Tab-separated table of C-alpha atoms in Angstrom:
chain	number	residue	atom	x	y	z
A	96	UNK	CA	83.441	-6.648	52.145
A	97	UNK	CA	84.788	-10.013	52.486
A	98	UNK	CA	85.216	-12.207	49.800
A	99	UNK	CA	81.530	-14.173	48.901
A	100	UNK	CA	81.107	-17.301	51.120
A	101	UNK	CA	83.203	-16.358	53.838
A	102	UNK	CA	80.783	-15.796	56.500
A	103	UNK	CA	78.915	-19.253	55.206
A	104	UNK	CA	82.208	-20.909	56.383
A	105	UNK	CA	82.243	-19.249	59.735
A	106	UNK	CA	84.422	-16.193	58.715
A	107	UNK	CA	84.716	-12.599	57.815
A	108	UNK	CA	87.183	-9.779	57.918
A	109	UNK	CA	89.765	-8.156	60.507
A	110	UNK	CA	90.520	-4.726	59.911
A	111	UNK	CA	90.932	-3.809	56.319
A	112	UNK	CA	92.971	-6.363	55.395
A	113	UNK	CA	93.022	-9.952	57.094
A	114	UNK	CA	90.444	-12.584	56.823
A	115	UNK	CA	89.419	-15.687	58.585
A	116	UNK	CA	87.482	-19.023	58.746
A	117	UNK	CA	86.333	-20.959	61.988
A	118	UNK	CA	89.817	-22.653	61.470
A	119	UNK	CA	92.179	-19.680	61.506
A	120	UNK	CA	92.170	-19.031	65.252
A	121	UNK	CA	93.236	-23.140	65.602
A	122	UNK	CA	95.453	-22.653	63.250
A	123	UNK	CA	97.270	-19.704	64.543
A	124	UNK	CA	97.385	-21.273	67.519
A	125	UNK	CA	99.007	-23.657	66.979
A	126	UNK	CA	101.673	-22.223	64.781
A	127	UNK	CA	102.326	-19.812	68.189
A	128	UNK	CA	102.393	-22.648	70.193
A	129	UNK	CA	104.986	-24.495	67.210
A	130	UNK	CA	107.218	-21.260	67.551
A	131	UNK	CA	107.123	-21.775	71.355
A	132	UNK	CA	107.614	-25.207	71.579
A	133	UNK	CA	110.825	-24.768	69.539
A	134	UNK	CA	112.325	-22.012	71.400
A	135	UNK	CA	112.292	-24.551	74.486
A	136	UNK	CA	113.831	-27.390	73.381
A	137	UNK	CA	116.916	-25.719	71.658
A	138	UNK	CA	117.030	-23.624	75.174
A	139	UNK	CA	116.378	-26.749	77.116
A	140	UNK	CA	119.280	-28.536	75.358
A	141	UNK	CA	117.459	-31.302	73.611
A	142	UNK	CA	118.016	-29.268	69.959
A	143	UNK	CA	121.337	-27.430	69.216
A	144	UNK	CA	118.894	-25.690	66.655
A	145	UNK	CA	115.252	-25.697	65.451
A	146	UNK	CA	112.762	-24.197	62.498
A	147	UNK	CA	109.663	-23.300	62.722
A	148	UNK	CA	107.861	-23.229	59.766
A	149	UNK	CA	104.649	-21.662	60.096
A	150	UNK	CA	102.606	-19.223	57.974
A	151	UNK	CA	102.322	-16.394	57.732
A	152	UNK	CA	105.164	-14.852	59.946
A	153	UNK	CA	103.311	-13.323	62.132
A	154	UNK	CA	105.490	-9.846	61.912
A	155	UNK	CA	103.094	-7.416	61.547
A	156	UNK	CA	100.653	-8.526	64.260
A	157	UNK	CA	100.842	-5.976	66.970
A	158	UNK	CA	100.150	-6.800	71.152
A	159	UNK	CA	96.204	-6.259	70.181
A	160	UNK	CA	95.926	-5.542	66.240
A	161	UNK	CA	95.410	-8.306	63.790
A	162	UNK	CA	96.718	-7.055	60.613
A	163	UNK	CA	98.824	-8.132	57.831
A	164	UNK	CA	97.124	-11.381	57.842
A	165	UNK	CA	99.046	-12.098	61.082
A	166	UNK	CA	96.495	-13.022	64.452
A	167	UNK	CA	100.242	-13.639	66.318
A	168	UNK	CA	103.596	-12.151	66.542
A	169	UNK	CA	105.160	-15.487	67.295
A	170	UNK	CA	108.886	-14.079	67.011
A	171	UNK	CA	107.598	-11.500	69.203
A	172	UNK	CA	106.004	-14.379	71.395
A	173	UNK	CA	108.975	-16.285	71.474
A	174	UNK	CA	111.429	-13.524	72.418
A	175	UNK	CA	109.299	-12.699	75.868
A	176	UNK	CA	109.126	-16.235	76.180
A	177	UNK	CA	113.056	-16.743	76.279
A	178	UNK	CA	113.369	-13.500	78.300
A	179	UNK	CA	110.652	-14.561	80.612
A	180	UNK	CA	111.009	-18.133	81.461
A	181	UNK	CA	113.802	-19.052	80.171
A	182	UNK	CA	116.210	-16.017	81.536
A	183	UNK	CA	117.699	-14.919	78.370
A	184	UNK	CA	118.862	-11.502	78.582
A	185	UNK	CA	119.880	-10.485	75.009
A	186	UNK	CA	118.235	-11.523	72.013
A	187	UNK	CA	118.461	-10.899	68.190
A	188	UNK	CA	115.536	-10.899	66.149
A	189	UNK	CA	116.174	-10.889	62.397
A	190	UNK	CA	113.407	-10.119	59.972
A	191	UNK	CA	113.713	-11.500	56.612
A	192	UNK	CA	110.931	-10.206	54.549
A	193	UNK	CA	109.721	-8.142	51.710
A	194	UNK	CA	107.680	-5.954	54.132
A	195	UNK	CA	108.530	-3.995	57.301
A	196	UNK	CA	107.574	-6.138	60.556
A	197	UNK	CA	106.117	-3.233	61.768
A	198	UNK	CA	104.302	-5.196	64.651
A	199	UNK	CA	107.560	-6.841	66.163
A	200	UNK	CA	109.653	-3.243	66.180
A	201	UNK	CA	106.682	-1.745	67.999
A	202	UNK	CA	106.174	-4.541	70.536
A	203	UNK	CA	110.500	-4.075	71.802
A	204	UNK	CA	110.829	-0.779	70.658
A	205	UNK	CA	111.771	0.257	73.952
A	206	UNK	CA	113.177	-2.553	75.150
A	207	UNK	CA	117.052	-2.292	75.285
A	208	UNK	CA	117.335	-6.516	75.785
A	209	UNK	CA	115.594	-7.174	72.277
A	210	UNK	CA	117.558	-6.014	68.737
A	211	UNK	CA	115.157	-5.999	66.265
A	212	UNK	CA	116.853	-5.895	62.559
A	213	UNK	CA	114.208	-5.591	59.899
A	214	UNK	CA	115.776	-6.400	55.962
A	215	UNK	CA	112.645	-5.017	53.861
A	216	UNK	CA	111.554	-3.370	51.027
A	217	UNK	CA	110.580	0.493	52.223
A	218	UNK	CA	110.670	2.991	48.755
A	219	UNK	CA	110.038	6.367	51.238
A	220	UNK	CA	106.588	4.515	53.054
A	221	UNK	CA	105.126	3.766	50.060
A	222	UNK	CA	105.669	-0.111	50.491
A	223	UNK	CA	102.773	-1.990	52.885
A	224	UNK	CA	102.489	-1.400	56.181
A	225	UNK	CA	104.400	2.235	55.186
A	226	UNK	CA	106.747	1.901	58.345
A	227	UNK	CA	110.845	0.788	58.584
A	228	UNK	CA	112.399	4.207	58.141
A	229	UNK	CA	116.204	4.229	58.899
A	230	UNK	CA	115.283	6.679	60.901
A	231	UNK	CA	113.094	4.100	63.648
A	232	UNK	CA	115.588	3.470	66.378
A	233	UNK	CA	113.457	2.637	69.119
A	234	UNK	CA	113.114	4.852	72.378
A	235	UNK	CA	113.867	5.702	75.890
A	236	UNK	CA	115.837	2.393	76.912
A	237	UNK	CA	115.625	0.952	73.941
A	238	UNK	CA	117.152	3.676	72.121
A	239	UNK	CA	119.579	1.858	68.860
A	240	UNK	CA	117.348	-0.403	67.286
A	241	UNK	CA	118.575	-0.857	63.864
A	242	UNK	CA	115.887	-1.084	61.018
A	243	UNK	CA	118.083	-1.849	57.703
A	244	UNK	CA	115.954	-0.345	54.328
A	245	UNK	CA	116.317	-2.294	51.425
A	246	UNK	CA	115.314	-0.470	48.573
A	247	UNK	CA	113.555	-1.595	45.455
A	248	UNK	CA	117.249	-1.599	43.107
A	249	UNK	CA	118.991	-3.860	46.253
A	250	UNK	CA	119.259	-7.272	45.003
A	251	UNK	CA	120.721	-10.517	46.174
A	252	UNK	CA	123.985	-9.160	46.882
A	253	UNK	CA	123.447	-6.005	48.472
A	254	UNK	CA	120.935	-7.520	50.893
A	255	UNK	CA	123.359	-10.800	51.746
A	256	UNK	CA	125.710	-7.982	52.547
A	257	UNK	CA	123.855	-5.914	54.763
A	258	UNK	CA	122.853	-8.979	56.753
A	259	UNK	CA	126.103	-10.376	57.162
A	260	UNK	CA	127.217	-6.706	58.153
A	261	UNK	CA	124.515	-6.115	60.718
A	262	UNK	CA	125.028	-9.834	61.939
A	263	UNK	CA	129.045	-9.274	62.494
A	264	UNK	CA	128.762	-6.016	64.002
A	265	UNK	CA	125.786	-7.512	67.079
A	266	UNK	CA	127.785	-10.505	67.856
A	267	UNK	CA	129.883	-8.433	69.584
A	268	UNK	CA	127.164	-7.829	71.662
A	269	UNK	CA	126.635	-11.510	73.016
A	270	UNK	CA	123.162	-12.411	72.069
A	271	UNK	CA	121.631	-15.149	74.069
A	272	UNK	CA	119.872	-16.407	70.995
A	273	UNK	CA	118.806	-15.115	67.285
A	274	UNK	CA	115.405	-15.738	66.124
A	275	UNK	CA	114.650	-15.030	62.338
A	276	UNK	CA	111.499	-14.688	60.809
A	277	UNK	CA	110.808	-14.112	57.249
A	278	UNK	CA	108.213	-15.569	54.515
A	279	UNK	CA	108.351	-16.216	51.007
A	280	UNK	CA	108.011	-12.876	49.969
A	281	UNK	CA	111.242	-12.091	50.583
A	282	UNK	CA	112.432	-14.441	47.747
A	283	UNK	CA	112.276	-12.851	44.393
């Protein structure tokens, strides 16, 4: 049941675990459209750089499941939209968060022009959403995704470490660009 006095506001409940108000859908909107907006103008040349910062990172959102509090995967939004319109062929998506971005791996898990690194807290799938085995390497063309588990005795160190190591080893690979998403949670 949602929590009391959400559907006097205009809300209720998606799927067992995200809710909304009549703003969310505006909101989320616009932080997609933030993300997007971004991705252009360091593309377009008139940023060497940019940052998003929108809430919540949209990760586990999946092409047509809300979940995880995410209505839009706007990494996964902004990577077709580089690929798409803006010709970018190789792209590096870095996920810096607690959980597994379970909706982003599934959305290019076949896709060989999209690496998608997740740096997450797994302990055997018994961690929310359950998914980021070292054993999910994408499929088909896509085959060699790399999904880095962090377990629950990695600190600081070890997971600065396995970044940089993951980060060195695909630049080899001459990425276009390299998004990173990540929230709070993934500070301790």
């Amino acid at each position: 049941h949602p929590p009391a006095g959400t559907r006097r506001w205009g809300g209720g409940q998606v799927g067992s675990d995200t809710y909304f108000n009549r703003a969310s859908a505006l909101c989320a909107r616009l932080a997609a459209g933030t993300v997007l907006d971004v991705c252009r103008r360091v593309v377009g040349g008139e940023a060497a750089n940019g940052c998003a910062i929108v809430r919540p990172p949209g990760h586990h959102a999946e092409r047509d499941v809300i979940m995880g509090f995410c209505f839009f995967n706007y990494v996964a939004a902004a990577a077709a939209l580089l690929k798409d319109e803006c010709g970018l062929e190789r792209i590096l998506v870095v996920d810096w968060d607690v959980h597994h971005g379970n909706g982003t791996q599934n959305i290019f898990y076949s896709d060989p022009s999209v690496l998608y690194v997740s740096l997450h807290r797994y302990e055997d799938g018994a961690f929310y959403p359950g998914t980021g085995s070292m054993y999910e390497c994408g499929a088909g063309p896509g085959l060699g995704y790399m999904t880095c588990k962090i377990t629950v005795l990695c600190r600081q160190l070890l997971y600065t470490r396995g970044l940089s190591l993951i980060i060195c080893c695909e630049e080899k690979e001459d990425m276009g660009v390299i998004l990173v998403t990540g929230s709070a949670w993934a500070v301790e």
